[in-house]
Amino acid sequence: MLKADFHSHTNYLQKGETNYSPKELIDRAAELKFDVFCISEHYVLTKLGELLPEYRKYPFASYGLIKDYAKEKGILLLRSVEIKYPEGEVLLVNFQGNVKDYPTLKSLEKLPSSVLVIAPHPYFKRSICLGENLEKNIGLFGAVEYAHMYSSFINLNKKAAAVAARHKKPMVGTSDAHHLLEVGITYTLVDSKKNAGSIVNAVRAGRIKLVTRPMPAHLFAFIALSNIFKICAGGIRIMYRLLSGK
């Protein structure tokens, strides 16, 4: 079984997303003995991308920078991206194309079968999440994410798990890492050979095991407060750019 994480971020393109570099993330993944990893930087197709142009940068730059280093560490790094559509965010794993060729959620129907489409944190209480758009477009998705961000007293993955079960979609565990402390709490074991095509096919076929545990209360509180701070900081940057015209 391959230890895999299909969702993480770095500070390489969007400085406010994390406080660590791609290399530091891969070092942490190697420390935790991951076999397969994805750095899925943000790419925003909504109005927000015009207001915050760092979210329209080439999203695979960090992948190109670090893939050989990851290989040296024994990690297969899959080319991936998290795209924000008006309907919500979508993860594309093993995506080899140009994000500009997929300007709408519906356009993802044209993706080759080599790409794994994952619904990340679909029912978390934010406008970036798919929410009811997941079931409306369930045929697009090969898997649903079981997000790491939950505790013993609050778990917003429950509805996602019910929807995934109803539509017979596998659930993959990820870190959606914005802090190194998040890596390794929730992940996926994949029964597959160590190559991209086999991994994508194994996930779609459900030959996986979700490994997860609730976040400790102190870590959950820290991450939640960090997220609130990041949202506020983003709002301030948007307001500044609107008022200054920069």
mmCIF file of C-alpha atoms in Angstrom:
data_model
loop_
_atom_site.group_PDB
_atom_site.id
_atom_site.type_symbol
_atom_site.label_atom_id
_atom_site.label_comp_id
_atom_site.label_asym_id
_atom_site.label_seq_id
_atom_site.Cartn_x
_atom_site.Cartn_y
_atom_site.Cartn_z
ATOM 1 C CA MET A 1 0.000 0.000 0.000
ATOM 2 C CA LEU A 2 1.235 3.474 -0.895
ATOM 3 C CA LYS A 3 0.923 6.278 1.644
ATOM 4 C CA ALA A 4 -0.533 9.259 -0.227
ATOM 5 C CA ASP A 5 -1.687 12.832 0.303
ATOM 6 C CA PHE A 6 -3.495 14.425 -2.651
ATOM 7 C CA HIS A 7 -3.934 17.980 -1.324
ATOM 8 C CA SER A 8 -1.402 20.461 0.066
ATOM 9 C CA HIS A 9 -0.144 24.013 -0.425
ATOM 10 C CA THR A 10 3.086 26.027 -0.115
ATOM 11 C CA ASN A 11 4.166 29.677 -0.007
ATOM 12 C CA TYR A 12 5.897 29.546 -3.404
ATOM 13 C CA LEU A 13 3.155 31.307 -5.395
ATOM 14 C CA GLN A 14 0.869 32.809 -2.772
ATOM 15 C CA LYS A 15 2.946 34.020 0.155
ATOM 16 C CA GLY A 16 0.056 34.224 2.588
ATOM 17 C CA GLU A 17 -1.055 30.614 2.129
ATOM 18 C CA THR A 18 1.625 28.955 4.278
ATOM 19 C CA ASN A 19 4.822 29.735 6.175
ATOM 20 C CA TYR A 20 6.905 26.981 4.532
ATOM 21 C CA SER A 21 8.526 26.318 1.166
ATOM 22 C CA PRO A 22 7.952 23.393 -1.231
ATOM 23 C CA LYS A 23 11.252 21.873 -0.059
ATOM 24 C CA GLU A 24 10.232 22.076 3.593
ATOM 25 C CA LEU A 25 6.929 20.389 2.761
ATOM 26 C CA ILE A 26 8.642 17.545 0.897
ATOM 27 C CA ASP A 27 11.113 17.131 3.759
ATOM 28 C CA ARG A 28 8.180 16.757 6.149
ATOM 29 C CA ALA A 29 6.441 14.281 3.833
ATOM 30 C CA ALA A 30 9.627 12.211 3.589
ATOM 31 C CA GLU A 31 9.983 12.302 7.379
ATOM 32 C CA LEU A 32 6.489 10.816 7.625
ATOM 33 C CA LYS A 33 7.329 8.201 4.959
ATOM 34 C CA PHE A 34 4.866 9.287 2.282
ATOM 35 C CA ASP A 35 5.201 7.506 -1.061
ATOM 36 C CA VAL A 36 2.923 9.788 -3.098
ATOM 37 C CA PHE A 37 2.265 13.496 -2.650
ATOM 38 C CA CYS A 38 0.522 16.392 -4.374
ATOM 39 C CA ILE A 39 1.300 20.090 -4.145
ATOM 40 C CA SER A 40 -2.002 21.488 -5.379
ATOM 41 C CA GLU A 41 -1.556 25.246 -5.495
ATOM 42 C CA HIS A 42 -4.575 27.527 -5.880
ATOM 43 C CA TYR A 43 -5.791 28.857 -9.220
ATOM 44 C CA VAL A 44 -8.824 31.131 -9.011
ATOM 45 C CA LEU A 45 -11.220 31.619 -11.935
ATOM 46 C CA THR A 46 -13.672 33.846 -10.073
ATOM 47 C CA LYS A 47 -13.554 37.644 -9.629
ATOM 48 C CA LEU A 48 -11.215 37.072 -6.691
ATOM 49 C CA GLY A 49 -8.479 36.062 -9.136
ATOM 50 C CA GLU A 50 -8.653 39.522 -10.731
ATOM 51 C CA LEU A 51 -8.432 41.242 -7.348
ATOM 52 C CA LEU A 52 -5.610 38.993 -6.098
ATOM 53 C CA PRO A 53 -3.476 38.265 -9.198
ATOM 54 C CA GLU A 54 -1.155 35.963 -7.253
ATOM 55 C CA TYR A 55 -4.019 33.463 -7.535
ATOM 56 C CA ARG A 56 -3.741 33.569 -11.341
ATOM 57 C CA LYS A 57 -0.048 32.622 -11.424
ATOM 58 C CA TYR A 58 1.080 29.467 -13.233
ATOM 59 C CA PRO A 59 -0.041 26.899 -10.645
ATOM 60 C CA PHE A 60 2.509 24.191 -11.450
ATOM 61 C CA ALA A 61 5.635 26.248 -10.777
ATOM 62 C CA SER A 62 6.192 24.674 -7.360
ATOM 63 C CA TYR A 63 5.710 21.197 -8.867
ATOM 64 C CA GLY A 64 8.353 21.901 -11.509
ATOM 65 C CA LEU A 65 10.693 23.305 -8.889
ATOM 66 C CA ILE A 66 10.556 20.362 -6.505
ATOM 67 C CA LYS A 67 9.558 17.170 -8.386
ATOM 68 C CA ASP A 68 13.149 15.955 -8.816
ATOM 69 C CA TYR A 69 13.945 16.671 -5.177
ATOM 70 C CA ALA A 70 10.832 14.728 -4.166
ATOM 71 C CA LYS A 71 12.014 11.802 -6.299
ATOM 72 C CA GLU A 72 15.386 11.860 -4.525
ATOM 73 C CA LYS A 73 13.451 11.569 -1.271
ATOM 74 C CA GLY A 74 11.525 8.548 -2.572
ATOM 75 C CA ILE A 75 8.298 10.468 -3.171
ATOM 76 C CA LEU A 76 6.280 10.411 -6.392
ATOM 77 C CA LEU A 77 4.983 13.974 -6.804
ATOM 78 C CA LEU A 78 1.842 14.175 -8.946
ATOM 79 C CA ARG A 79 1.145 17.327 -10.974
ATOM 80 C CA SER A 80 -1.975 18.780 -9.374
ATOM 81 C CA VAL A 81 -3.970 21.963 -8.879
ATOM 82 C CA GLU A 82 -6.901 23.265 -6.831
ATOM 83 C CA ILE A 83 -9.133 25.391 -9.072
ATOM 84 C CA LYS A 84 -11.755 27.778 -7.716
ATOM 85 C CA TYR A 85 -14.851 27.936 -9.935
ATOM 86 C CA PRO A 86 -17.980 29.971 -9.113
ATOM 87 C CA GLU A 87 -19.564 26.684 -7.975
ATOM 88 C CA GLY A 88 -16.692 25.866 -5.620
ATOM 89 C CA GLU A 89 -13.194 24.404 -5.483
ATOM 90 C CA VAL A 90 -12.094 21.294 -7.371
ATOM 91 C CA LEU A 91 -8.884 19.260 -7.098
ATOM 92 C CA LEU A 92 -7.316 17.912 -10.288
ATOM 93 C CA VAL A 93 -4.714 15.210 -9.646
ATOM 94 C CA ASN A 94 -2.264 14.108 -12.355
ATOM 95 C CA PHE A 95 -3.401 17.025 -14.508
ATOM 96 C CA GLN A 96 -1.075 17.558 -17.479
ATOM 97 C CA GLY A 97 -3.014 20.247 -19.338
ATOM 98 C CA ASN A 98 -3.477 24.005 -19.221
ATOM 99 C CA VAL A 99 -5.939 25.286 -16.620
ATOM 100 C CA LYS A 100 -7.086 27.969 -19.070
ATOM 101 C CA ASP A 101 -8.553 25.233 -21.272
ATOM 102 C CA TYR A 102 -11.022 24.395 -18.488
ATOM 103 C CA PRO A 103 -12.678 27.741 -17.700
ATOM 104 C CA THR A 104 -15.924 26.313 -16.300
ATOM 105 C CA LEU A 105 -16.898 23.440 -14.051
ATOM 106 C CA LYS A 106 -18.789 21.832 -16.926
ATOM 107 C CA SER A 107 -15.670 21.956 -19.111
ATOM 108 C CA LEU A 108 -14.092 19.361 -16.802
ATOM 109 C CA GLU A 109 -16.206 16.798 -18.657
ATOM 110 C CA LYS A 110 -13.520 17.036 -21.382
ATOM 111 C CA LEU A 111 -10.711 15.916 -19.076
ATOM 112 C CA PRO A 112 -8.879 12.726 -20.039
ATOM 113 C CA SER A 113 -9.414 9.684 -17.824
ATOM 114 C CA SER A 114 -5.826 10.019 -16.597
ATOM 115 C CA VAL A 115 -6.933 12.935 -14.383
ATOM 116 C CA LEU A 116 -8.496 12.244 -10.996
ATOM 117 C CA VAL A 117 -11.114 14.858 -10.058
ATOM 118 C CA ILE A 118 -11.659 15.223 -6.304
ATOM 119 C CA ALA A 119 -14.255 17.300 -4.448
ATOM 120 C CA PRO A 120 -12.301 18.975 -1.608
ATOM 121 C CA HIS A 121 -13.973 19.745 1.751
ATOM 122 C CA PRO A 122 -17.340 20.055 -0.084
ATOM 123 C CA TYR A 123 -19.596 20.848 2.882
ATOM 124 C CA PHE A 124 -17.366 23.098 4.947
ATOM 125 C CA LYS A 125 -19.094 26.401 5.691
ATOM 126 C CA ARG A 126 -17.310 28.656 3.226
ATOM 127 C CA SER A 127 -18.170 30.111 -0.163
ATOM 128 C CA ILE A 128 -15.170 28.355 -1.703
ATOM 129 C CA CYS A 129 -16.768 24.941 -1.113
ATOM 130 C CA LEU A 130 -18.976 23.072 -3.566
ATOM 131 C CA GLY A 131 -21.841 22.421 -1.169
ATOM 132 C CA GLU A 132 -24.929 21.302 -3.069
ATOM 133 C CA ASN A 133 -23.038 21.716 -6.349
ATOM 134 C CA LEU A 134 -21.292 18.427 -5.575
ATOM 135 C CA GLU A 135 -24.406 16.301 -6.045
ATOM 136 C CA LYS A 136 -25.558 18.429 -8.976
ATOM 137 C CA ASN A 137 -22.299 17.549 -10.750
ATOM 138 C CA ILE A 138 -21.467 14.235 -9.098
ATOM 139 C CA GLY A 139 -20.616 12.581 -12.418
ATOM 140 C CA LEU A 140 -17.540 14.802 -12.754
ATOM 141 C CA PHE A 141 -15.910 13.447 -9.611
ATOM 142 C CA GLY A 142 -13.813 10.344 -9.151
ATOM 143 C CA ALA A 143 -13.517 10.811 -5.389
ATOM 144 C CA VAL A 144 -14.626 12.967 -2.464
ATOM 145 C CA GLU A 145 -12.213 14.356 0.107
ATOM 146 C CA TYR A 146 -12.344 13.473 3.783
ATOM 147 C CA ALA A 147 -10.717 16.649 5.056
ATOM 148 C CA HIS A 148 -8.318 16.676 7.989
ATOM 149 C CA MET A 149 -9.880 19.745 9.619
ATOM 150 C CA TYR A 150 -12.168 18.228 12.248
ATOM 151 C CA SER A 151 -12.127 17.424 15.932
ATOM 152 C CA SER A 152 -13.925 15.080 18.297
ATOM 153 C CA PHE A 153 -16.666 17.704 18.772
ATOM 154 C CA ILE A 154 -17.117 19.079 15.230
ATOM 155 C CA ASN A 155 -16.818 17.162 11.957
ATOM 156 C CA LEU A 156 -18.045 18.745 8.722
ATOM 157 C CA ASN A 157 -17.055 15.633 6.757
ATOM 158 C CA LYS A 158 -20.176 13.731 7.787
ATOM 159 C CA LYS A 159 -22.382 15.006 4.972
ATOM 160 C CA ALA A 160 -19.589 14.440 2.443
ATOM 161 C CA ALA A 161 -19.269 10.849 3.654
ATOM 162 C CA ALA A 162 -23.025 10.307 3.281
ATOM 163 C CA VAL A 163 -23.056 11.759 -0.244
ATOM 164 C CA ALA A 164 -20.006 9.715 -1.254
ATOM 165 C CA ALA A 165 -21.638 6.533 0.032
ATOM 166 C CA ARG A 166 -24.916 7.322 -1.727
ATOM 167 C CA HIS A 167 -23.175 7.794 -5.067
ATOM 168 C CA LYS A 168 -20.580 5.062 -4.511
ATOM 169 C CA LYS A 169 -17.630 7.461 -4.652
ATOM 170 C CA PRO A 170 -14.430 6.630 -2.733
ATOM 171 C CA MET A 171 -13.284 8.987 0.005
ATOM 172 C CA VAL A 172 -9.651 10.089 0.072
ATOM 173 C CA GLY A 173 -8.012 11.482 3.175
ATOM 174 C CA THR A 174 -5.821 14.561 2.758
ATOM 175 C CA SER A 175 -4.047 17.183 4.835
ATOM 176 C CA ASP A 176 -4.986 20.239 2.717
ATOM 177 C CA ALA A 177 -1.819 21.423 4.419
ATOM 178 C CA HIS A 178 -1.329 25.109 5.146
ATOM 179 C CA HIS A 179 0.756 24.275 8.243
ATOM 180 C CA LEU A 180 3.334 21.490 8.488
ATOM 181 C CA LEU A 181 1.617 20.275 11.657
ATOM 182 C CA GLU A 182 -1.369 19.249 9.520
ATOM 183 C CA VAL A 183 0.572 16.752 7.410
ATOM 184 C CA GLY A 184 0.085 13.116 8.389
ATOM 185 C CA ILE A 185 -3.073 13.401 10.489
ATOM 186 C CA THR A 186 -5.368 12.340 7.638
ATOM 187 C CA TYR A 187 -4.132 10.551 4.517
ATOM 188 C CA THR A 188 -4.866 7.719 2.089
ATOM 189 C CA LEU A 189 -3.364 4.265 1.596
ATOM 190 C CA VAL A 190 -3.556 3.225 -2.064
ATOM 191 C CA ASP A 191 -3.315 -0.381 -3.252
ATOM 192 C CA SER A 192 -1.396 0.359 -6.429
ATOM 193 C CA LYS A 193 1.890 0.325 -8.274
ATOM 194 C CA LYS A 194 3.903 3.494 -7.793
ATOM 195 C CA ASN A 195 3.010 5.306 -11.000
ATOM 196 C CA ALA A 196 0.446 8.000 -11.722
ATOM 197 C CA GLY A 197 -1.879 5.983 -13.951
ATOM 198 C CA SER A 198 -2.108 3.038 -11.569
ATOM 199 C CA ILE A 199 -2.729 5.335 -8.606
ATOM 200 C CA VAL A 200 -5.547 7.229 -10.347
ATOM 201 C CA ASN A 201 -7.199 3.965 -11.419
ATOM 202 C CA ALA A 202 -6.855 2.446 -7.951
ATOM 203 C CA VAL A 203 -8.504 5.446 -6.285
ATOM 204 C CA ARG A 204 -11.398 5.440 -8.745
ATOM 205 C CA ALA A 205 -11.881 1.711 -8.178
ATOM 206 C CA GLY A 206 -11.918 2.213 -4.419
ATOM 207 C CA ARG A 207 -8.732 0.230 -3.758
ATOM 208 C CA ILE A 208 -7.846 2.616 -0.965
ATOM 209 C CA LYS A 209 -8.018 2.949 2.797
ATOM 210 C CA LEU A 210 -8.825 6.202 4.571
ATOM 211 C CA VAL A 211 -6.557 6.802 7.562
ATOM 212 C CA THR A 212 -7.733 9.596 9.830
ATOM 213 C CA ARG A 213 -8.062 10.764 13.390
ATOM 214 C CA PRO A 214 -9.577 13.903 14.921
ATOM 215 C CA MET A 215 -7.272 16.857 15.403
ATOM 216 C CA PRO A 216 -6.289 17.529 19.012
ATOM 217 C CA ALA A 217 -8.400 20.390 20.373
ATOM 218 C CA HIS A 218 -5.462 22.804 20.708
ATOM 219 C CA LEU A 219 -4.328 22.205 17.116
ATOM 220 C CA PHE A 220 -7.888 22.495 15.793
ATOM 221 C CA ALA A 221 -8.279 25.845 17.579
ATOM 222 C CA PHE A 222 -4.916 27.086 16.289
ATOM 223 C CA ILE A 223 -5.701 26.157 12.670
ATOM 224 C CA ALA A 224 -9.210 27.644 12.899
ATOM 225 C CA LEU A 225 -7.851 30.954 14.211
ATOM 226 C CA SER A 226 -5.124 30.955 11.551
ATOM 227 C CA ASN A 227 -7.763 30.479 8.855
ATOM 228 C CA ILE A 228 -9.828 33.370 10.207
ATOM 229 C CA PHE A 229 -6.727 35.583 10.225
ATOM 230 C CA LYS A 230 -5.886 34.570 6.638
ATOM 231 C CA ILE A 231 -9.421 35.379 5.442
ATOM 232 C CA CYS A 232 -9.280 38.794 7.145
ATOM 233 C CA ALA A 233 -5.835 39.512 5.672
ATOM 234 C CA GLY A 234 -7.125 38.606 2.216
ATOM 235 C CA GLY A 235 -10.069 40.943 2.681
ATOM 236 C CA ILE A 236 -7.732 43.780 3.667
ATOM 237 C CA ARG A 237 -5.571 43.173 0.567
ATOM 238 C CA ILE A 238 -8.651 43.253 -1.659
ATOM 239 C CA MET A 239 -9.907 46.478 -0.053
ATOM 240 C CA TYR A 240 -6.487 48.106 -0.450
ATOM 241 C CA ARG A 241 -6.287 47.191 -4.128
ATOM 242 C CA LEU A 242 -9.818 48.411 -4.789
ATOM 243 C CA LEU A 243 -9.172 51.733 -3.068
ATOM 244 C CA SER A 244 -5.660 52.278 -4.416
ATOM 245 C CA GLY A 245 -6.284 50.981 -7.920
ATOM 246 C CA LYS A 246 -3.131 48.854 -7.670
#
